GROMACS .gro file of C-alpha atoms in nm:
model
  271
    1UNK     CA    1   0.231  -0.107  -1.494
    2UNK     CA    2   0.520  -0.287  -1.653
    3UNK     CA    3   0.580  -0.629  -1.815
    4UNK     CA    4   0.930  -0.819  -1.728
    5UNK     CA    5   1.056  -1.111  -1.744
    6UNK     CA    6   0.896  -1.404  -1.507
    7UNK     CA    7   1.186  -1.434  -1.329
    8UNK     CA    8   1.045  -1.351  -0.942
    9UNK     CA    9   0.961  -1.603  -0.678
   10UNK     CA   10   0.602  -1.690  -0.481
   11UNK     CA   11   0.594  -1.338  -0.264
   12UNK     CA   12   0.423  -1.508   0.009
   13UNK     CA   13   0.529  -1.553   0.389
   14UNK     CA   14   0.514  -1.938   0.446
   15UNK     CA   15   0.575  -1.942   0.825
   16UNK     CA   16   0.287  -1.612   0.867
   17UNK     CA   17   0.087  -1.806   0.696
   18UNK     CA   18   0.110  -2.128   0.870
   19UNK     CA   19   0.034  -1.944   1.210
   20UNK     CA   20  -0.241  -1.824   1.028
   21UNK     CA   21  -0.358  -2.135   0.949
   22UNK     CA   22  -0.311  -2.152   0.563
   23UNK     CA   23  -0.131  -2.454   0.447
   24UNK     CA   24   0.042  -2.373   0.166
   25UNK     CA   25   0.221  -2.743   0.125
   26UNK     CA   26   0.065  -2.822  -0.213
   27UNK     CA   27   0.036  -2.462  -0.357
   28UNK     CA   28   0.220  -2.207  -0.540
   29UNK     CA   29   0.061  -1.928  -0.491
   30UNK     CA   30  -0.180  -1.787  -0.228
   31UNK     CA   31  -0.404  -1.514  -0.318
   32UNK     CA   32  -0.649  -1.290  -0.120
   33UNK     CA   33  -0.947  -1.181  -0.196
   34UNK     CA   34  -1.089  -0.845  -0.045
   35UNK     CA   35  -1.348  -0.558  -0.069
   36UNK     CA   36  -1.639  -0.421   0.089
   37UNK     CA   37  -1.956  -0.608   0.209
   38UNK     CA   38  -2.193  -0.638  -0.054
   39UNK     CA   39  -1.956  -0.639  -0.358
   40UNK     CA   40  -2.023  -0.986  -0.537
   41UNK     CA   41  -1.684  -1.163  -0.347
   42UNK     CA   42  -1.852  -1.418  -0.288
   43UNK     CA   43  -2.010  -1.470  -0.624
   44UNK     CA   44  -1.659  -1.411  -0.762
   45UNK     CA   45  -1.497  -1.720  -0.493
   46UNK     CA   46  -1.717  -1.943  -0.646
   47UNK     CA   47  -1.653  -1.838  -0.989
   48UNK     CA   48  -1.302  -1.900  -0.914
   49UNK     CA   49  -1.301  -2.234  -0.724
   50UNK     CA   50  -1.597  -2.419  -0.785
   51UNK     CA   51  -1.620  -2.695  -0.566
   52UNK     CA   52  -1.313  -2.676  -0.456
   53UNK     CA   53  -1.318  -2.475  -0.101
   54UNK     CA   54  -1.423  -2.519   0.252
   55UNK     CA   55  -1.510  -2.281   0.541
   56UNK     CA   56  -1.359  -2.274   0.892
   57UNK     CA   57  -1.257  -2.023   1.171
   58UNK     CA   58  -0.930  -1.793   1.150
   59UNK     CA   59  -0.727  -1.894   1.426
   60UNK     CA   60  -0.859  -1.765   1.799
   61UNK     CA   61  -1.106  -1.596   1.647
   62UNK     CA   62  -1.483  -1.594   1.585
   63UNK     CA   63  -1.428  -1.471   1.217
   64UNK     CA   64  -1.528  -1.745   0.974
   65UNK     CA   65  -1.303  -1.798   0.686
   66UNK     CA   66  -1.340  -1.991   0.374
   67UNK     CA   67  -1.064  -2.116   0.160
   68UNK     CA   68  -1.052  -2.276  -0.205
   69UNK     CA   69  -0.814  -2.365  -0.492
   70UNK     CA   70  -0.814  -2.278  -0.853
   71UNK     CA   71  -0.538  -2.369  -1.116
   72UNK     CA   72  -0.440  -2.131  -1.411
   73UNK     CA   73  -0.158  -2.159  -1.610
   74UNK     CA   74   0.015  -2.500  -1.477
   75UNK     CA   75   0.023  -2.290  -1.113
   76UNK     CA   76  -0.175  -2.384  -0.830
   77UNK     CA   77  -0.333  -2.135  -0.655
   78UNK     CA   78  -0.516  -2.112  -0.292
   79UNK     CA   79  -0.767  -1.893  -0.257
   80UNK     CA   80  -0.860  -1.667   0.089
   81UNK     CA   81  -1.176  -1.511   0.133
   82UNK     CA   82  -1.143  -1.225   0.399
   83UNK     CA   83  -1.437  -1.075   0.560
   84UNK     CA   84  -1.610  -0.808   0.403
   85UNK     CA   85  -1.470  -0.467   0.544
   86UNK     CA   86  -1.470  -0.076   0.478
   87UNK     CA   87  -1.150  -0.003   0.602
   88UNK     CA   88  -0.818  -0.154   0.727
   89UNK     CA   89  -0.782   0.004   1.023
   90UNK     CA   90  -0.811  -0.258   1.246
   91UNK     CA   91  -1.118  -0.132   1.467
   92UNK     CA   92  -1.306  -0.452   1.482
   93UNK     CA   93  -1.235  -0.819   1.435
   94UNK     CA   94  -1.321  -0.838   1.057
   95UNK     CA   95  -1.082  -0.536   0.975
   96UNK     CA   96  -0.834  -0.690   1.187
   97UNK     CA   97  -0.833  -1.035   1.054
   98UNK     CA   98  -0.829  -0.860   0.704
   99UNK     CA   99  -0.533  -0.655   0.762
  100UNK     CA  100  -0.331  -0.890   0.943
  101UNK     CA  101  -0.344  -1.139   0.641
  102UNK     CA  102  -0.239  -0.865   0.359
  103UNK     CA  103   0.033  -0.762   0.588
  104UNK     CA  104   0.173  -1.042   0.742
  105UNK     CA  105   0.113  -1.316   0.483
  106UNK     CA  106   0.176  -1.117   0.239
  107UNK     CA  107  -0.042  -1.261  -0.044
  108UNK     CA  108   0.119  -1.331  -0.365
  109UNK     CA  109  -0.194  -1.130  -0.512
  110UNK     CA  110  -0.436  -0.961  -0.339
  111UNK     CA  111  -0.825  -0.928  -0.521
  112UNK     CA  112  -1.007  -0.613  -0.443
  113UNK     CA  113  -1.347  -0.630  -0.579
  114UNK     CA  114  -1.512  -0.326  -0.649
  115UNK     CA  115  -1.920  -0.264  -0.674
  116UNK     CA  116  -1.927  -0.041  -1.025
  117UNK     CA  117  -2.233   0.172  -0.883
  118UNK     CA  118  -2.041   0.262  -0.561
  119UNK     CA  119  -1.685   0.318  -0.703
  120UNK     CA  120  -1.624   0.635  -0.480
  121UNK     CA  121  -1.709   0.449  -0.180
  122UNK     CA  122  -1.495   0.140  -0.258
  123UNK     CA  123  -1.200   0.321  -0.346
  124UNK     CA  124  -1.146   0.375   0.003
  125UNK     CA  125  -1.091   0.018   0.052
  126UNK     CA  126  -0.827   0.011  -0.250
  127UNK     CA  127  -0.635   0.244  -0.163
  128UNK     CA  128  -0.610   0.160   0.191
  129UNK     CA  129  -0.480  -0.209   0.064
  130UNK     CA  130  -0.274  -0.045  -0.163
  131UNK     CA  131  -0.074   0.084   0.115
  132UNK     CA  132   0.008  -0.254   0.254
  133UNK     CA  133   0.086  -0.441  -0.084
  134UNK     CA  134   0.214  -0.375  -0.443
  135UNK     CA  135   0.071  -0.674  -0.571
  136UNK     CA  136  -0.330  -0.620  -0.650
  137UNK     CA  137  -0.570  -0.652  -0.910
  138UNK     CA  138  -0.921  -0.453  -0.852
  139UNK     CA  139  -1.257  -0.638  -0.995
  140UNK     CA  140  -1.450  -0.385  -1.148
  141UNK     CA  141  -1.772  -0.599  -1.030
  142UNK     CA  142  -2.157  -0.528  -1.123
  143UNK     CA  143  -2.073  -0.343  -1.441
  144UNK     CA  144  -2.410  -0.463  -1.558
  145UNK     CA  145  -2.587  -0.283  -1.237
  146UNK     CA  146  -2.370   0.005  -1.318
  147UNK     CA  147  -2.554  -0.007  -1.704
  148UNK     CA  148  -2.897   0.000  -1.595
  149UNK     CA  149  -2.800   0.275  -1.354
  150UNK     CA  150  -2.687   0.468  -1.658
  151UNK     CA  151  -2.316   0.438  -1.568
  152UNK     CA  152  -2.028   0.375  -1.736
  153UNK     CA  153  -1.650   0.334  -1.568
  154UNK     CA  154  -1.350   0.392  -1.771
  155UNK     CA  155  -1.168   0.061  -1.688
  156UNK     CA  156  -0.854   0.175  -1.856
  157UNK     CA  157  -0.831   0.536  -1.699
  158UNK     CA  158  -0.890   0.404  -1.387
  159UNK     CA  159  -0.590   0.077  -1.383
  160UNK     CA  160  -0.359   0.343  -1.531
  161UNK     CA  161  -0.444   0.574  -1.206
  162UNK     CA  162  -0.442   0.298  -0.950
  163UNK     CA  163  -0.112   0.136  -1.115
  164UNK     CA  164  -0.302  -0.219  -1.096
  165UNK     CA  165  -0.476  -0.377  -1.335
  166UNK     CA  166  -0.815  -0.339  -1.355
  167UNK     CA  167  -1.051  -0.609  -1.495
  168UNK     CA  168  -1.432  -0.522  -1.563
  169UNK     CA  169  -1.659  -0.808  -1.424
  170UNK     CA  170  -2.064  -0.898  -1.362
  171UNK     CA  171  -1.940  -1.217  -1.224
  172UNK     CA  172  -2.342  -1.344  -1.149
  173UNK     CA  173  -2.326  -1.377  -1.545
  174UNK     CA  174  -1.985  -1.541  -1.559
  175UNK     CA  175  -1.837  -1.236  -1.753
  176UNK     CA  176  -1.488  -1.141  -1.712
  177UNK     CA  177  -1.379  -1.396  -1.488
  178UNK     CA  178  -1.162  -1.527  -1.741
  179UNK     CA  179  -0.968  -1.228  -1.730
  180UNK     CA  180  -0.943  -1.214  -1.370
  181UNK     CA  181  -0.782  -1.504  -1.376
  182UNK     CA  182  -0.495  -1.429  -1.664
  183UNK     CA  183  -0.425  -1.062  -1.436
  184UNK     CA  184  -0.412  -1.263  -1.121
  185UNK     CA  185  -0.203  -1.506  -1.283
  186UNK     CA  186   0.057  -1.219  -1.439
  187UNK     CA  187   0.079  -1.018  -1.110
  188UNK     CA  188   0.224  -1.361  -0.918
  189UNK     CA  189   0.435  -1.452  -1.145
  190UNK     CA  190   0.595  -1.111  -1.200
  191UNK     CA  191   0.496  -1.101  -1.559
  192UNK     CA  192   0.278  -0.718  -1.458
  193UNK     CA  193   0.500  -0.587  -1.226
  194UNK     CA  194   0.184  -0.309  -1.024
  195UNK     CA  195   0.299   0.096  -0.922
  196UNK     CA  196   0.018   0.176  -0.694
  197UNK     CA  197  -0.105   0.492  -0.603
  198UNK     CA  198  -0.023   0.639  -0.282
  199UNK     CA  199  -0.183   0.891  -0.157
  200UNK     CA  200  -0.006   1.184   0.022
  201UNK     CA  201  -0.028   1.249   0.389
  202UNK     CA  202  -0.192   1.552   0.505
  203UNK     CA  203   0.029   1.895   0.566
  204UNK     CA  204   0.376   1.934   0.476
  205UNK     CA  205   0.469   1.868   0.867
  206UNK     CA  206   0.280   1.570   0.845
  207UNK     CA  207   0.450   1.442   0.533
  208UNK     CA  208   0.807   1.500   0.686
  209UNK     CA  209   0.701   1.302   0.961
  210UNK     CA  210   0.615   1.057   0.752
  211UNK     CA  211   0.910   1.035   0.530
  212UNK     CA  212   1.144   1.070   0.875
  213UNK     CA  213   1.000   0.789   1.024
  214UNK     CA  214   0.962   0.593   0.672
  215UNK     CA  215   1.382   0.607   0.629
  216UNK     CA  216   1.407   0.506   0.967
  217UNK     CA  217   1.157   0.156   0.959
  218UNK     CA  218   1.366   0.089   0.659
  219UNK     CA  219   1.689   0.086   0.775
  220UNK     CA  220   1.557  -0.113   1.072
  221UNK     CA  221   1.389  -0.343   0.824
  222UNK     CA  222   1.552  -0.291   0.472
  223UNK     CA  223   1.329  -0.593   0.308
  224UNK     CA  224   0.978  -0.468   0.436
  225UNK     CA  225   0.756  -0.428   0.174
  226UNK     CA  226   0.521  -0.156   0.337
  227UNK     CA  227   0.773   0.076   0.546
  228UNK     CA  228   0.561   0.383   0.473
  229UNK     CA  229   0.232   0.208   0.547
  230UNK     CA  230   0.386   0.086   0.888
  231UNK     CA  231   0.496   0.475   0.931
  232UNK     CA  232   0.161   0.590   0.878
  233UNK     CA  233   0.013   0.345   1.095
  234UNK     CA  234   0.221   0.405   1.417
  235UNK     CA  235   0.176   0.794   1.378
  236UNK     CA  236  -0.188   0.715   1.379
  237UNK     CA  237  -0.086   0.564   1.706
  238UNK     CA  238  -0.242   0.157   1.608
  239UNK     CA  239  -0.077  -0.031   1.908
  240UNK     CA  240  -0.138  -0.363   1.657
  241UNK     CA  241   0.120  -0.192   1.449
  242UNK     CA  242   0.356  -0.088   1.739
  243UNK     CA  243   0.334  -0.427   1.919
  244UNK     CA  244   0.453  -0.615   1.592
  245UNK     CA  245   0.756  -0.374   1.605
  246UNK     CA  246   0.858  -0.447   1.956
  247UNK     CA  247   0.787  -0.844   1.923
  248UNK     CA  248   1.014  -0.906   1.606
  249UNK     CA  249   0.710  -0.945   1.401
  250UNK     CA  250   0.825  -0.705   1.155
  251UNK     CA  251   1.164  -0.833   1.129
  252UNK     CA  252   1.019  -1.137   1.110
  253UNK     CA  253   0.805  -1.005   0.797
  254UNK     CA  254   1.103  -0.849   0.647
  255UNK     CA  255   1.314  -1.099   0.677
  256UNK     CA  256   1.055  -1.388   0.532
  257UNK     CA  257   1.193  -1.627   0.720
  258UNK     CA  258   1.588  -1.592   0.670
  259UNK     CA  259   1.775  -1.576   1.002
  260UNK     CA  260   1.890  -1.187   1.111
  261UNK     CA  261   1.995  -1.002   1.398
  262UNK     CA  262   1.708  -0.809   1.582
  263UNK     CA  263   1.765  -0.454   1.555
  264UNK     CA  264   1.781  -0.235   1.815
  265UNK     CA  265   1.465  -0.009   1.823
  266UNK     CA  266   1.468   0.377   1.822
  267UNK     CA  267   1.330   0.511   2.105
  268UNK     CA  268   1.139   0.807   1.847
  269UNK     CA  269   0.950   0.515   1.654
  270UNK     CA  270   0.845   0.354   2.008
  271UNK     CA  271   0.721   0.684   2.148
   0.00000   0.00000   0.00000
């Protein structure tokens, strides 16, 4: 991680998020909020916005979502809680409606929180978000669990591998949610500018396949933040994925709402 100059504006897809039902009218910033079931999110939502949220349904969908609004630094931030997931992968409604709002409303920070006695297990989730985005901060939740289990988690060792900060939390007792708020605050407004870990792809074939297809989704789509993710994802064969190439959607997504030709697709990325 690197500091820079605050010079970088709200990362976030207003039109996406509109059609996903987020009004972002009266905000700066959105941010997500992710990780698997069980973790303490929603201990940490409250934390964050008090009394200021309400629940409703994502949009065609049976998914409940709930919303609220913090402030931290004279910004004004909205807050999305997505459902409770192990993966990203888009094989059931939760992951779906999860996956869909890191990539296509691209959050101006996304918050994965993390259960301290079940790191291995939770890093799946990370990492799997840390495909999509550059823009992440992991709560290190239930530290105090982790204690009584005899565990301890090198905070420092661990943001340094991720390339996100990493803020230590046991958010029933209120602790650390201070800081979660300064590192959520610094990653939107460009002040911690996140490397994530990525992890590498299988074989050697496989990786060539994946850095073929990679330099071709980008100079289809030179402003899309996840070209390697998107790679990844139609060699895996998602038909989500492949759909949003053939429908614009990723130009769209690239593009952020600035007018541009559609490019003419490759028949070896459609196949």
């Amino acid at each position: 991680m690197t500091q820079t100059d605050c010079t970088t504006c709200p990362a976030h897809h207003a039109g996406n998020l509109r059609r996903l039902g987020v009004d972002m009218s009266n905000f700066d910033y959105v941010v997500a909020l992710a990780g698997n079931p069980n973790v303490g999110k929603s201990t940490i939502f409250n934390a964050l916005t008090g009394l200021r949220q309400h629940t409703g349904n994502w949009p065609g969908k049976t998914v409940t979502r709930a919303e609220g609004a913090f402030a931290y630094g004279g910004k004004r931030y909205k807050l999305v809680d997505l459902p409770g997931t192990y993966s990203l992968l888009s094989t059931s409604r939760d992951e779906e409606v999860a996956r869909d709002f890191i990539l296509f409303g691209r959050p101006d920070v996304t918050i994965i929180v993390a259960d301290a006695t079940r790191l291995e297990r939770n890093l799946n989730l990370a990492l799997q978000v840390l495909e999509i985005t550059d823009r992440a901060v992991l709560a290190l939740n239930l530290l105090d669990e982790a204690a009584r289990h005899g565990l301890q988690v090198n905070d420092r060792r661990l943001a340094r591998d991720l390339g996100i900060p990493v803020v230590p939390m046991a958010a029933r007792q209120g602790e650390g949610v201070d800081a979660l708020l300064q590192a959520v605050h610094e990653v939107a407004t460009g002040q911690v500018v996140c490397k994530p870990y990525r992890l590498k792809s299988g074989s050697t074939a496989v990786q060539r396949a994946v850095e073929l297809l990679t330099r071709q989704i980008q100079a289809l789509f030179p402003d899309l933040p996840n070209a390697r993710w998107v790679a990844l994802r139609l060699l895996d064969g998602d038909q989500r994925i492949a759909q949003a190439v053939r429908n614009g959607e990723l130009r769209e997504l690239a593009q952020n709402g600035r007018t541009a030709p559609t490019p003419s697709i490759p028949l070896e990325i459609m196949a």
